[in-house]
């Protein structure tokens, strides 16, 4: 009798665990994302999870990046013209684009110039009724200076929009292809205005993109269904589910057990284990990023170029690639990665040369050595997965040339704040491009304007370098831009405000059932080109 | 009884006021500016930083910000999140049921296993079983949740495949939240037993992990409290009268041993909410713990101060309920002592 009871209990337990998981829905991709989106309006966000959830999923932009590249392709704008002075951009819009039809909004017209103007006026015009809705910070739009650059957006006809700029800015088209620059529905905005529910614009989105938002369960799942009326044709997937999973090792386990088919940001330490699993495919591409050591040129003795060069020579950077990046990165010598146009492969690499470093230090008057403070990166980033360990390696390397490093770190916000104020001496930093234009590196990280803006952590302001970058920004002629950027790279190599460290490769692990996947160089995932094998 | 209850409620008001002050002050003592975190490596010109700070109301004097926070708390909105731009109360209530569901199952497991374990150890005092069980409970009590959670995922989810790795229900189920309690919502949304079993599978492992420490504490408290009571004369009398040992322990000794156990259970509610921060992070459980961790990293001031205040409110409420339960268990306390 007792044995029989145990058998029943055992049978019950087995039955419980073997009950069917779920009804298999056709072609639903499960993507294990790393965090919740902060909003469903990319204009208001500046984080990867928001851009992945909304930018190319729910919305479109006037111009977009070709999948897996940084080449610009027409999207909502089918063509465009730039005036000779580079200050007027005229966009011809497509006439066949529909906004999503949902339970709460039924569009009565196709997308037109009013939608484009409304989308940009919401960010620009403080009197726009939607400007202050949902906090209205528009940090991305402002941080790349578009609020000051765009003088006006005008409607020339129902399908022609003109952007007037205050000054020529060659990366403008790339800026418009960036994730934040989505086109919202003016008709939907009018409906919300009438109903006095303005905030729904950002929580219950209506876009033109390949998928419609079905439901967001906070911090748990985001569910999308295919937009069968998408102007590029219906997506191959019937839907997508984002399973929000912040821990990278848990994401890996979920991929392994088949609970998701694609995961965000795999941990570098898991890559080798992933490669051994037959059900998975590991892809990698050179990343549009740079990890560097900023040397604050305003703090002695780092104001002397020979001291900066000596520090660079004394670092065994190839060893860092092996120990820190686990051989998943490329040695850097320029401030931009080799995959970006205008990269100068002719610049001489910085060798590991302890003897030369000692001589330079002697020449600079530091033969008895010197003490410096090194700030180690407090967060793990693709461009530097382990700042502390790298700091220890740098400390050991520089000790050989008589430079004593004191390792210091702060929590991430303090690190950024103090770095911005130029309080550090040596500071580990990095950058991941979000536009694929060289100006996104040069202009954003190394110019005098960037120093004022707080993103030039070396506090380096060189007039010659600035002149080249500024000239490259103002001309639309690509070969001229390349020439200016090459000159800028030569100045950088001579002055060395940074020790360029590495360009980390981007890794992705996917289920072999997932078809058509490409790594997006700007980091955000796109789902429209994907398919699932049954 | 009502007077006693009201007295406790009134006493909690100054406590909540102090909590609001501490939550408001502590997060601002932490270095790091929310605006700079929003901008990240990209940075922003001093004008952009100034404008963003002004938009978020962070340029006002601290006293003004605090009064604004109190006003928002009294209105029930608790301010607006810097990151999501949504009211804190809305963000909290959409996540709180998930934490309650997890915490309730964890406490149920802790009580359901901890008390019998403690009784068994007390009755078999000094035996091998007693030592073994107390060893197990000590092991459970000293277990770091993070490590314990990952270990169990590896064993039960990856190797044995018995439970899912993380989440709240299979992503294939589209459950439109009704009450926020998934075990209820699956019935409301017509998913029936299949949905219920699926949701339960996702709940078991995190609840077990979260319940481990309270279970160990309850087991140890039950044992020591029961051992005290078992020495009493009336227990000896009951035994002498020839009552069955089980009846002596459960009917006579346990009720008198319950007061310290109830105290521990009340305190464990706080422990469960603290543990939820880690458990929810490991198991991607969409509750308030994970939400608070993310908000601290982003220095989302309104969320942290509002979230801490709301959680403190619930901890205090549970402890008031525990106080009332004392009175029920020990009528001597009715005098208000």
Coordinates of C-alpha atoms in Angstrom, one line a residue, chain A residues 16-17 19-23 25 28 30 38 44 46 126 134-137 139-140 142-144 199 203 214-220 223 241 243-247 249-250 253-254 256-257 259 381 383 411-414 416-417 420 429-431 434 444 452-455 457, chain B residues 31-33 36-46 48-49 51-52 55 80 83-86 90-91 94-95 146 150 153-154 157-158 162-167 170-177 193-194 197-198 200-202 204 281-282 284 286-287 290-291 297 299:
Chain A
X16 CA 3.7 17.5 -13.8
X17 CA 7.1 17.9 -15.3
X19 CA 3.1 18.2 -19.3
X20 CA 3.2 20.0 -22.7
X21 CA 5.1 23.2 -22.7
X22 CA 2.9 25.3 -24.9
X23 CA 1.1 25.2 -28.2
X25 CA 2.7 29.0 -32.7
X28 CA 7.4 33.2 -33.5
X30 CA 12.0 34.4 -29.1
X38 CA 12.8 52.7 -21.3
X44 CA 13.0 59.8 -26.0
X46 CA 19.3 56.6 -25.9
X126 CA 9.0 73.8 -27.2
X134 CA 6.9 61.8 -21.2
X135 CA 9.6 64.0 -19.8
X136 CA 10.5 65.4 -23.2
X137 CA 14.3 65.3 -22.7
X139 CA 18.8 63.6 -25.0
X140 CA 20.0 61.9 -28.2
X142 CA 20.3 67.2 -28.4
X143 CA 23.6 65.4 -27.6
X144 CA 24.5 65.1 -31.3
X199 CA 1.3 60.1 -23.3
X203 CA 3.4 53.8 -24.6
X214 CA 0.9 43.6 -29.1
X215 CA 1.7 43.8 -25.5
X216 CA 4.4 44.8 -23.1
X217 CA 4.5 43.1 -19.7
X218 CA 7.0 45.2 -17.8
X219 CA 10.4 43.6 -17.3
X220 CA 9.0 40.3 -18.6
X223 CA 5.1 40.8 -27.9
X241 CA 8.6 37.8 -28.3
X243 CA 12.0 37.6 -23.2
X244 CA 13.8 40.1 -21.0
X245 CA 16.7 38.3 -19.3
X246 CA 19.3 40.6 -17.8
X247 CA 21.9 38.0 -16.8
X249 CA 24.8 33.5 -18.3
X250 CA 21.1 32.9 -17.9
X253 CA 21.3 28.8 -20.7
X254 CA 18.0 29.8 -22.3
X256 CA 21.0 26.3 -25.0
X257 CA 17.7 24.8 -23.8
X259 CA 13.9 28.8 -24.9
X381 CA 31.9 47.0 -22.0
X383 CA 35.5 47.6 -25.9
X411 CA 31.2 53.8 -9.8
X412 CA 30.1 54.4 -13.4
X413 CA 28.2 57.7 -13.0
X414 CA 31.0 59.2 -10.9
X416 CA 31.8 59.7 -16.2
X417 CA 31.3 62.9 -14.2
X420 CA 34.1 64.9 -18.0
X429 CA 37.5 54.7 -21.9
X430 CA 35.9 53.6 -25.1
X431 CA 33.2 54.2 -27.7
X434 CA 25.9 54.5 -33.4
X444 CA 32.6 63.3 -30.9
X452 CA 33.5 71.4 -24.0
X453 CA 30.7 68.8 -24.5
X454 CA 32.3 66.4 -22.0
X455 CA 33.1 63.5 -24.3
X457 CA 38.2 62.6 -21.9
Chain B
X31 CA 27.8 59.9 -6.2
X32 CA 26.6 60.0 -9.8
X33 CA 24.3 62.3 -11.7
X36 CA 25.2 62.0 -17.0
X37 CA 24.1 58.3 -16.9
X38 CA 21.4 59.1 -19.5
X39 CA 24.1 60.6 -21.7
X40 CA 26.6 57.8 -21.1
X41 CA 30.0 57.9 -22.9
X42 CA 28.5 60.3 -25.4
X43 CA 28.5 63.2 -22.9
X44 CA 26.8 66.5 -23.6
X45 CA 27.7 70.2 -23.6
X46 CA 27.2 72.0 -20.3
X48 CA 22.6 70.2 -22.7
X49 CA 23.4 68.9 -19.2
X51 CA 18.7 71.8 -19.7
X52 CA 18.2 68.1 -19.1
X55 CA 13.7 69.3 -17.4
X80 CA 7.7 60.3 -12.4
X83 CA 14.0 56.7 -17.3
X84 CA 10.6 55.5 -18.3
X85 CA 8.9 58.9 -17.8
X86 CA 5.9 57.1 -16.3
X90 CA 2.0 52.9 -12.1
X91 CA 5.4 51.3 -12.5
X94 CA 2.5 46.7 -12.5
X95 CA 5.4 44.8 -10.9
X146 CA 23.1 34.4 -6.2
X150 CA 22.6 29.7 -10.5
X153 CA 19.3 26.5 -12.7
X154 CA 22.3 24.5 -13.8
X157 CA 16.9 23.5 -15.8
X158 CA 20.0 22.8 -17.9
X162 CA 12.7 19.8 -15.3
X163 CA 12.1 23.5 -14.9
X164 CA 12.5 26.5 -17.3
X165 CA 15.6 28.6 -16.9
X166 CA 14.0 31.9 -16.2
X167 CA 10.9 34.1 -16.7
X170 CA 6.5 30.4 -21.5
X171 CA 6.8 33.3 -24.0
X172 CA 4.4 31.4 -26.2
X173 CA 1.5 32.2 -23.9
X174 CA 0.1 35.7 -24.4
X175 CA -1.4 36.6 -21.0
X176 CA -2.9 40.0 -20.8
X177 CA -2.4 40.9 -17.1
X193 CA -4.7 24.0 -16.2
X194 CA -2.2 24.0 -19.0
X197 CA 1.0 24.3 -14.7
X198 CA 3.3 26.2 -17.0
X200 CA 3.9 27.1 -11.7
X201 CA 6.9 25.4 -13.4
X202 CA 8.5 28.8 -13.8
X204 CA 9.0 26.7 -8.4
X281 CA 17.6 39.4 -11.0
X282 CA 18.8 35.8 -11.5
X284 CA 14.5 37.5 -14.7
X286 CA 9.6 40.9 -13.4
X287 CA 9.0 42.2 -9.8
X290 CA 14.7 43.8 -10.2
X291 CA 13.1 47.1 -10.9
X297 CA 22.1 51.7 -11.4
X299 CA 20.1 56.7 -10.4

